[in-house]
Amino acid sequence: MTSSSKARPGAGKTARKPPPRPAHPAVAREHADAAALSKRLNRIEGQIRGIARMIDEDRYCVDILTQVGAVQSALDALARKLLEHHLHGCVAEAVRSGDGERAIDEALVVISKFGR
């Protein structure tokens, strides 16, 4: 069999591409919401720096893993808040304006990434 006659892995399969993004956010975040998200991110950043210190100090693995789990939970909570805003704000606005199918497809692609 020649190299040109070998089937390529994945040949014939089409990957689902996310729909094109709008040029700007459909619904802006309220200042208080943006500030709360920023505060969450600052806390997460501090937790990650703490984990780095724990590794540098050769701390007990279970203690480090416990902190990694806390960071993952904090990131999950942040993602849920962002998704909530996106669905109630951006997607709802897109549906009202007649662009709902694109926005729903985009949301489904993003949501599917959380199930991995």
GROMACS .gro file of C-alpha atoms in nm:
model
  116
    1MET     CA    1   0.000   0.000   0.000
    2THR     CA    2   0.145   0.337  -0.094
    3SER     CA    3   0.138   0.635   0.134
    4SER     CA    4  -0.113   0.807  -0.090
    5SER     CA    5  -0.357   0.516  -0.064
    6LYS     CA    6  -0.347   0.491   0.315
    7ALA     CA    7  -0.648   0.628   0.491
    8ARG     CA    8  -0.566   0.922   0.712
    9PRO     CA    9  -0.697   0.905   1.067
   10GLY     CA   10  -1.003   1.122   1.099
   11ALA     CA   11  -1.039   1.158   0.721
   12GLY     CA   12  -1.396   1.223   0.623
   13LYS     CA   13  -1.492   1.345   0.969
   14THR     CA   14  -1.582   1.708   1.008
   15ALA     CA   15  -1.521   1.879   1.337
   16ARG     CA   16  -1.804   2.101   1.455
   17LYS     CA   17  -1.677   2.457   1.449
   18PRO     CA   18  -1.824   2.710   1.686
   19PRO     CA   19  -2.036   2.970   1.513
   20PRO     CA   20  -1.876   3.308   1.444
   21ARG     CA   21  -1.876   3.542   1.741
   22PRO     CA   22  -2.055   3.874   1.743
   23ALA     CA   23  -1.830   4.178   1.706
   24HIS     CA   24  -1.895   4.288   2.065
   25PRO     CA   25  -2.076   4.158   2.374
   26ALA     CA   26  -2.451   4.153   2.318
   27VAL     CA   27  -2.527   4.259   2.675
   28ALA     CA   28  -2.274   4.448   2.886
   29ARG     CA   29  -2.214   4.341   3.245
   30GLU     CA   30  -2.327   4.571   3.522
   31HIS     CA   31  -2.035   4.738   3.700
   32ALA     CA   32  -2.118   4.557   4.025
   33ASP     CA   33  -2.122   4.220   3.846
   34ALA     CA   34  -1.788   4.289   3.677
   35ALA     CA   35  -1.641   4.396   4.012
   36ALA     CA   36  -1.767   4.075   4.178
   37LEU     CA   37  -1.612   3.864   3.901
   38SER     CA   38  -1.285   4.051   3.937
   39LYS     CA   39  -1.290   3.994   4.313
   40ARG     CA   40  -1.347   3.619   4.257
   41LEU     CA   41  -1.057   3.608   4.013
   42ASN     CA   42  -0.828   3.786   4.259
   43ARG     CA   43  -0.916   3.528   4.525
   44ILE     CA   44  -0.846   3.244   4.283
   45GLU     CA   45  -0.516   3.403   4.185
   46GLY     CA   46  -0.420   3.417   4.553
   47GLN     CA   47  -0.515   3.052   4.599
   48ILE     CA   48  -0.295   2.954   4.306
   49ARG     CA   49  -0.002   3.151   4.445
   50GLY     CA   50  -0.061   2.970   4.775
   51ILE     CA   51  -0.043   2.634   4.598
   52ALA     CA   52   0.286   2.738   4.435
   53ARG     CA   53   0.425   2.826   4.780
   54MET     CA   54   0.308   2.492   4.918
   55ILE     CA   55   0.495   2.311   4.640
   56ASP     CA   56   0.808   2.524   4.698
   57GLU     CA   57   0.788   2.440   5.070
   58ASP     CA   58   0.748   2.069   4.989
   59ARG     CA   59   0.420   2.048   5.178
   60TYR     CA   60   0.218   1.729   5.218
   61CYS     CA   61   0.065   1.619   4.886
   62VAL     CA   62  -0.287   1.575   5.026
   63ASP     CA   63  -0.285   1.932   5.156
   64ILE     CA   64  -0.181   2.060   4.812
   65LEU     CA   65  -0.443   1.846   4.638
   66THR     CA   66  -0.707   1.981   4.875
   67GLN     CA   67  -0.617   2.334   4.769
   68VAL     CA   68  -0.618   2.236   4.400
   69GLY     CA   69  -0.973   2.105   4.450
   70ALA     CA   70  -1.071   2.434   4.612
   71VAL     CA   71  -0.935   2.627   4.312
   72GLN     CA   72  -1.121   2.401   4.071
   73SER     CA   73  -1.443   2.459   4.264
   74ALA     CA   74  -1.385   2.834   4.261
   75LEU     CA   75  -1.323   2.830   3.886
   76ASP     CA   76  -1.639   2.624   3.834
   77ALA     CA   77  -1.839   2.879   4.034
   78LEU     CA   78  -1.689   3.161   3.826
   79ALA     CA   79  -1.777   2.980   3.505
   80ARG     CA   80  -2.137   2.926   3.623
   81LYS     CA   81  -2.173   3.299   3.694
   82LEU     CA   82  -2.037   3.387   3.349
   83LEU     CA   83  -2.262   3.129   3.184
   84GLU     CA   84  -2.564   3.258   3.375
   85HIS     CA   85  -2.498   3.611   3.250
   86HIS     CA   86  -2.444   3.485   2.898
   87LEU     CA   87  -2.766   3.284   2.887
   88HIS     CA   88  -2.991   3.540   3.057
   89GLY     CA   89  -2.833   3.838   2.884
   90CYS     CA   90  -2.653   3.768   2.557
   91VAL     CA   91  -2.846   3.461   2.442
   92ALA     CA   92  -3.184   3.603   2.545
   93GLU     CA   93  -3.107   3.924   2.354
   94ALA     CA   94  -2.997   3.725   2.049
   95VAL     CA   95  -3.324   3.529   2.056
   96ARG     CA   96  -3.525   3.853   2.077
   97SER     CA   97  -3.331   4.001   1.786
   98GLY     CA   98  -3.371   3.694   1.562
   99ASP     CA   99  -3.016   3.561   1.603
  100GLY     CA  100  -3.111   3.298   1.858
  101GLU     CA  101  -3.002   2.990   1.668
  102ARG     CA  102  -2.642   3.113   1.638
  103ALA     CA  103  -2.631   3.215   2.004
  104ILE     CA  104  -2.780   2.886   2.123
  105ASP     CA  105  -2.533   2.687   1.909
  106GLU     CA  106  -2.246   2.889   2.052
  107ALA     CA  107  -2.374   2.833   2.408
  108LEU     CA  108  -2.405   2.458   2.348
  109VAL     CA  109  -2.046   2.437   2.226
  110VAL     CA  110  -1.926   2.618   2.538
  111ILE     CA  111  -2.144   2.412   2.773
  112SER     CA  112  -2.019   2.088   2.619
  113LYS     CA  113  -1.664   2.183   2.724
  114PHE     CA  114  -1.769   2.177   3.090
  115GLY     CA  115  -1.875   1.812   3.066
  116ARG     CA  116  -1.527   1.689   2.982
   0.00000   0.00000   0.00000
